[in-house]
Coordinates of C-alpha atoms in Angstrom, one line a residue:
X1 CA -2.8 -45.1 85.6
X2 CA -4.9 -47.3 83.5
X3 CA -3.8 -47.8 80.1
X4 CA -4.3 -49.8 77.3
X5 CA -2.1 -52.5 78.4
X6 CA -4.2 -53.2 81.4
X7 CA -7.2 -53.9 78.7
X8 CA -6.0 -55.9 76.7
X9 CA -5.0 -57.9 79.4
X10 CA -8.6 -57.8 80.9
X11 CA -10.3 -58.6 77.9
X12 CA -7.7 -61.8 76.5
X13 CA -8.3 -63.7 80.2
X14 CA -12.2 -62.8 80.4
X15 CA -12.0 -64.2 76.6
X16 CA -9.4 -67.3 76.9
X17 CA -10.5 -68.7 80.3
X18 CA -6.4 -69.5 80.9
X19 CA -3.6 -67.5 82.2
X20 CA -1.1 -69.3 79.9
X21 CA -3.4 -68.7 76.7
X22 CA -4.2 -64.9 77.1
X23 CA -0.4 -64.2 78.0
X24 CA 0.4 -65.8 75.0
X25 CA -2.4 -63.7 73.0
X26 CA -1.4 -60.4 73.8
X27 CA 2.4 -61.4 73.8
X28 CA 3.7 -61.2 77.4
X29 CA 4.6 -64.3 79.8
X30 CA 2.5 -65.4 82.5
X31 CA 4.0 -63.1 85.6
X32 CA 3.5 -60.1 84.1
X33 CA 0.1 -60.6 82.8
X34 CA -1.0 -61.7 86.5
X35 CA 1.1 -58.5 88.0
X36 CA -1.3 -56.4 85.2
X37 CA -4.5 -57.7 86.3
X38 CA -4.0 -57.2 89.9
X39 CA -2.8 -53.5 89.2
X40 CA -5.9 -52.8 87.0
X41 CA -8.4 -54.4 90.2
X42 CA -6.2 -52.1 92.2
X43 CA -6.9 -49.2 90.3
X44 CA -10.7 -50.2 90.2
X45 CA -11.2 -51.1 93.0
X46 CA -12.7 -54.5 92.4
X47 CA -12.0 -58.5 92.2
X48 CA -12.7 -58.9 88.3
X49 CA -11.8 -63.1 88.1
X50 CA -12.8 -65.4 91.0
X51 CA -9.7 -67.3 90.8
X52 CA -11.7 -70.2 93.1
X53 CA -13.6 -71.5 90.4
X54 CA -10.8 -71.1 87.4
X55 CA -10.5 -68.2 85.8
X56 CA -14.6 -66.7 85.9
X57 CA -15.6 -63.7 85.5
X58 CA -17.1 -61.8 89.1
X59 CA -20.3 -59.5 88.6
X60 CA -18.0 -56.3 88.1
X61 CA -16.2 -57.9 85.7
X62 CA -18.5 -59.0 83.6
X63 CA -19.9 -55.6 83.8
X64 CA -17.1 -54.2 82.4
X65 CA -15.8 -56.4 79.9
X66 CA -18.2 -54.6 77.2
X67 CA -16.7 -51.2 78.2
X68 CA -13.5 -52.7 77.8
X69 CA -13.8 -54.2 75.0
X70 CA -15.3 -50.8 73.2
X71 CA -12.5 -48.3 74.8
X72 CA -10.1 -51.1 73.0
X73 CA -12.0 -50.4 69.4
X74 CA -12.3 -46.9 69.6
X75 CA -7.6 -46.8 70.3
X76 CA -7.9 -49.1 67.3
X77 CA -9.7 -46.7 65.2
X78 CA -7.8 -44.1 66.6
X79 CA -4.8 -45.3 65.4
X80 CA -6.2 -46.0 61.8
X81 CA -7.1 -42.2 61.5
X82 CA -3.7 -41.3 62.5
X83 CA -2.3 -43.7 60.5
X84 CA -4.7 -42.7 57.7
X85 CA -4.1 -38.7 58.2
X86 CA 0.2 -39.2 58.0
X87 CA -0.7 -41.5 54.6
X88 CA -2.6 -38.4 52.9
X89 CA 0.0 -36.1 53.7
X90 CA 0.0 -32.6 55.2
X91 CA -3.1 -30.8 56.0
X92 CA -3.7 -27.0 55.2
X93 CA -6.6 -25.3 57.4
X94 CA -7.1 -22.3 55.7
X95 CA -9.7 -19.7 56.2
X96 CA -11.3 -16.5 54.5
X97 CA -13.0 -13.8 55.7
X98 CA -16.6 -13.6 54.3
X99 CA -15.9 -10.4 52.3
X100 CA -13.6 -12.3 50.2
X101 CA -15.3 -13.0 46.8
X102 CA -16.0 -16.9 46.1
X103 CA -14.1 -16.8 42.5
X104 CA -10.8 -15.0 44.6
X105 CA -11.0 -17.4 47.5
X106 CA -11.0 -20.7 45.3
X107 CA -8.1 -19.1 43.2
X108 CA -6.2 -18.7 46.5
X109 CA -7.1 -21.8 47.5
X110 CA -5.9 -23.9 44.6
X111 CA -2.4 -22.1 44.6
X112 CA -0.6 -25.0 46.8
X113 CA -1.5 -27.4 44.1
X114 CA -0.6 -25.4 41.1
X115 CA 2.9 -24.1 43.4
X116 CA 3.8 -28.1 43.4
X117 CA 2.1 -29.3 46.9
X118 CA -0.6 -31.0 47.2
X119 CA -2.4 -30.8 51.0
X120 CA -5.0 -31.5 51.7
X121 CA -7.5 -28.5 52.3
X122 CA -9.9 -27.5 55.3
X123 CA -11.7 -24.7 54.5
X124 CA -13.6 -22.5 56.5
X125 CA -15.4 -18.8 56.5
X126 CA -15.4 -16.7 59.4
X127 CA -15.1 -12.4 60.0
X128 CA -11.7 -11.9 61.0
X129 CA -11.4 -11.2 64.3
X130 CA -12.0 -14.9 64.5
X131 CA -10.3 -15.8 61.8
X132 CA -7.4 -14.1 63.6
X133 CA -7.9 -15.9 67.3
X134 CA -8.0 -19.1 65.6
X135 CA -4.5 -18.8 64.2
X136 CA -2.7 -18.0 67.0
X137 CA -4.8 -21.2 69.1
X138 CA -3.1 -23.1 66.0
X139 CA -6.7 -24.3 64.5
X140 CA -5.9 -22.8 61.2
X141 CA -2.8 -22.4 59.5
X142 CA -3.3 -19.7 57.1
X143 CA -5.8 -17.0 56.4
X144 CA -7.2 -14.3 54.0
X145 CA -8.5 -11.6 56.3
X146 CA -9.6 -7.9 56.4
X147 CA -6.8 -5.1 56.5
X148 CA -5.7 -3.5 58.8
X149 CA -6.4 -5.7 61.9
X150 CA -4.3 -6.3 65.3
X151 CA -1.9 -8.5 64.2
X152 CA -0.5 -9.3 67.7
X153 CA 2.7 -11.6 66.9
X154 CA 1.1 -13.1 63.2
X155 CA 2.8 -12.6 59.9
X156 CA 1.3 -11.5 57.1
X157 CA 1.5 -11.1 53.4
X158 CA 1.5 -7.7 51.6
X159 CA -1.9 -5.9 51.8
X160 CA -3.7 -6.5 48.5
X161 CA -6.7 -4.2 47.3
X162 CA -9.4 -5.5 45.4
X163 CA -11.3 -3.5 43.6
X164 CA -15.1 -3.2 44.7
X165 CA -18.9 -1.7 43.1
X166 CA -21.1 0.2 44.3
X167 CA -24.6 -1.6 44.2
X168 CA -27.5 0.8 44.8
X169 CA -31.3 0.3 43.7
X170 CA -32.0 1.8 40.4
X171 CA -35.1 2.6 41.1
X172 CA -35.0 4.0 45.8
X173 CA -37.4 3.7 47.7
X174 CA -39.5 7.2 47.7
X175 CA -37.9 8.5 44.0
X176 CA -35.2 9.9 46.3
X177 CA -31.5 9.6 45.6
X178 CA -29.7 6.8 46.1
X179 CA -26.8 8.8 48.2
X180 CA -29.4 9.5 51.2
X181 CA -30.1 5.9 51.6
X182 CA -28.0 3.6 54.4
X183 CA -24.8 2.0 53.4
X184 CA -25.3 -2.0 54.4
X185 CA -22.4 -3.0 56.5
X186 CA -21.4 -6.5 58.1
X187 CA -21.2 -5.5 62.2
X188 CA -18.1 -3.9 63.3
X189 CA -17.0 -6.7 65.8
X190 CA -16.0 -8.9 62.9
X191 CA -13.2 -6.4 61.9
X192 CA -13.2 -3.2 63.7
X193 CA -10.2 -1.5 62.2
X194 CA -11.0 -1.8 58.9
X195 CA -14.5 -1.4 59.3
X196 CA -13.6 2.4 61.0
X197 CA -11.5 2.8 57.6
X198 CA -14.2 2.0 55.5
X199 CA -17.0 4.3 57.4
X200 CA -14.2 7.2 57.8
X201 CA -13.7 6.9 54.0
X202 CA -17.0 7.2 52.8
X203 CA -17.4 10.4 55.8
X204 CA -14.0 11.8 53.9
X205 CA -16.4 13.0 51.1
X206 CA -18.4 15.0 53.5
X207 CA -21.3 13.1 53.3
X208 CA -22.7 12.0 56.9
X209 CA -22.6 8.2 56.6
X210 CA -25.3 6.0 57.8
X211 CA -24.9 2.4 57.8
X212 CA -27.6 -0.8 58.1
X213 CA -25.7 -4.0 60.0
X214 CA -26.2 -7.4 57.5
X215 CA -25.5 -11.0 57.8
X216 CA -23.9 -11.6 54.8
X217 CA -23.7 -9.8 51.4
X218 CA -26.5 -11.6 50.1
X219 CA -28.8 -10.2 52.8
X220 CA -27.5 -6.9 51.4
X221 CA -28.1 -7.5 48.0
X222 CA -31.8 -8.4 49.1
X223 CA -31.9 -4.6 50.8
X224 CA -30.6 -3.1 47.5
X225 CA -33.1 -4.9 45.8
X226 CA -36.0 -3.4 47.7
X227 CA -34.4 0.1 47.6
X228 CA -33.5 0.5 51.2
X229 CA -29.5 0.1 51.2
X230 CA -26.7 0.5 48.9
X231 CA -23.7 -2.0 49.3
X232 CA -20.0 -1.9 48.4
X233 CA -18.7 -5.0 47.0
X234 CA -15.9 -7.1 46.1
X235 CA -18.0 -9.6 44.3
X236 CA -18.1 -8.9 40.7
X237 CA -20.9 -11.4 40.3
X238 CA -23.2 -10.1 43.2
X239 CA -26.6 -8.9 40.9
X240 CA -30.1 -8.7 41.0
X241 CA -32.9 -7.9 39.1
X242 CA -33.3 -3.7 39.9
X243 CA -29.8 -3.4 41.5
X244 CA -27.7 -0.8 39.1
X245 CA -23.6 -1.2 39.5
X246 CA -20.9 1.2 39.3
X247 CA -17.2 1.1 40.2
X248 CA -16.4 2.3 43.6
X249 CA -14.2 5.2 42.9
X250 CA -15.5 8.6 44.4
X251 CA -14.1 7.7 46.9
X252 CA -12.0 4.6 46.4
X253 CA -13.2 2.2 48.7
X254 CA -11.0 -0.9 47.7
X255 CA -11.5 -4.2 50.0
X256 CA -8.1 -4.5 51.7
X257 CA -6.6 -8.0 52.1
X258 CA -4.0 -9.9 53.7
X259 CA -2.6 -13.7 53.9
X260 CA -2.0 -14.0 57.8
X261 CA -0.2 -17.2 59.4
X262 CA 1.5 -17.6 63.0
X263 CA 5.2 -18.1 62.2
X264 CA 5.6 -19.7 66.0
X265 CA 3.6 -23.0 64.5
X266 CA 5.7 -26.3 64.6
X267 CA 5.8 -26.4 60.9
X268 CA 6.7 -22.8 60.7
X269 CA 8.9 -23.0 57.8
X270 CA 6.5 -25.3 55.8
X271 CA 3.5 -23.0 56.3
X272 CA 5.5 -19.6 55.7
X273 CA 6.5 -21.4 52.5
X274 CA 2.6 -22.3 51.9
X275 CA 2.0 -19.0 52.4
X276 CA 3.7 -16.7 50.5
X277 CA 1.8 -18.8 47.6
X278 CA -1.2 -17.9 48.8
X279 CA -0.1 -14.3 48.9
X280 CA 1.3 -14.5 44.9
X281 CA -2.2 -16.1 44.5
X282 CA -4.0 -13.4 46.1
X283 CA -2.0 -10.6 44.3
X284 CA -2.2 -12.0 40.9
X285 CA -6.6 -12.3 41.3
X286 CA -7.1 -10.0 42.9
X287 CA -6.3 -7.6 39.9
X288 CA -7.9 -9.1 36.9

């Protein structure tokens, strides 16, 4: 197997020109350094010094001595980022669905540091069926998703509701009532379950529900805007010129949220700990 060893003792001879000097450089004797460069031309499969004229580089060697020398920087570099990363402490990759408010998810966010730790934070947005699949690949550590969702092994926090509005035009499209006008709804894949609760709740009322599939809640509040949608929303400061608000009440249609984590992680006990912060957090903002 070629390893770094095998470089180093490549690049010191093609450098020094003298078996004793490059031994000496990367801190071995003389017989090992020669038994390195003939297992690395073994592994090749090439003569890299002509040993007939000194110690010269061949052709193939000297075609390789840049690579080498490169592959060599980039393990240095490697190890300064490493050594960089343990310095700064412990990372926290934590993610939100897209639902969650801004003002709630930076709340949530800074409860480590208020709590006592400081990590340092990678944040990310994503619906949370992904959200979901990347914690238990162990590329996040914690997240704020949709309730209910499939679980499947994760722990989680105690579901929080959030209160939501009901953003309609105040002037729809036609004169006609805002109730007969499409409910904008972010696709189903990106949280099945508790899409189906949401539709089913509004269809509780008797009223046959039509919904309107949006990016993002801003491309909803463009469709309320221009009297074709109404849209339920956590976001207290989601407005627009034209766009009337109300509490969402008859029915309650609350935005259900949980702090989800995989307790199988290698710091299990750290990021349950982390956590159950981020649940107090989410509790405590979510009801002012």
């Amino acid at each position: 197997m070629l390893t770094e060893r095998h470089l180093e003792i490549f690049v010191a001879l093609a450098e020094e020109e003298h078996f004793g000097a490059a031994a000496q450089r990367v801190g071995i004797t003389q017989p090992p350094l020669s038994q390195g460069l003939r297992r690395l031309e073994a592994l090749l499969g090439v003569r890299l010094f002509d040993r007939d004229r000194g110690v010269a580089l061949t052709d193939e060697g000297a075609l390789l001595l840049p690579h080498a020398r490169r592959a060599l920087a980039a393990l240095a570099r490697l190890r300064e980022i490493g050594a960089r990363e343990q310095a700064d402490g412990r990372r926290l990759r934590l993610g939100f669905a897209p639902e969650v408010p801004a003002a709630l998810a930076a709340a949530v966010a800074a409860a480590p540091g208020r709590g006592g730790e400081r990590p340092r934070l990678a944040v990310s947005t994503a619906p949370t069926t992904t959200l979901l699949s990347e914690l238990s690949a162990g590329r996040l550590d914690v997240a704020v998703v949709r309730h209910p969702a499939v679980l499947d092994g994760l722990a989680a926090g105690e579901v929080v509701l959030a209160p939501t509005w009901v953003l309609s035009p105040e002037e729809p499209r036609g004169g006609g009532s805002a109730l007969r006008l499409p409910v904008a709804v972010r696709p189903r894949e990106d949280a099945p379950a508790a899409h189906d609760l949401f539709v089913d709740t509004l269809a509780s009322r008797g009223r046959a529900v039509e919904t309107v599939v949006i990016s993002d809640e801003r491309a909803g509040l463009a469709l309320v805007a221009a009297g074709q949608a109404v849209l339920v929303t956590a976001d207290r400061t989601l407005a627009a010129a034209g766009v009337a608000r109300r509490p969402a009440d008859d029915p309650a249609l609350p935005l259900r949220l949980r702090v989800v984590w995989d307790p199988r992680g290698p710091a299990a006990a750290e990021t349950a700990a982390t956590a159950r912060l981020l649940v107090d957090a989410l509790a405590r903002e979510a009801a002012l």
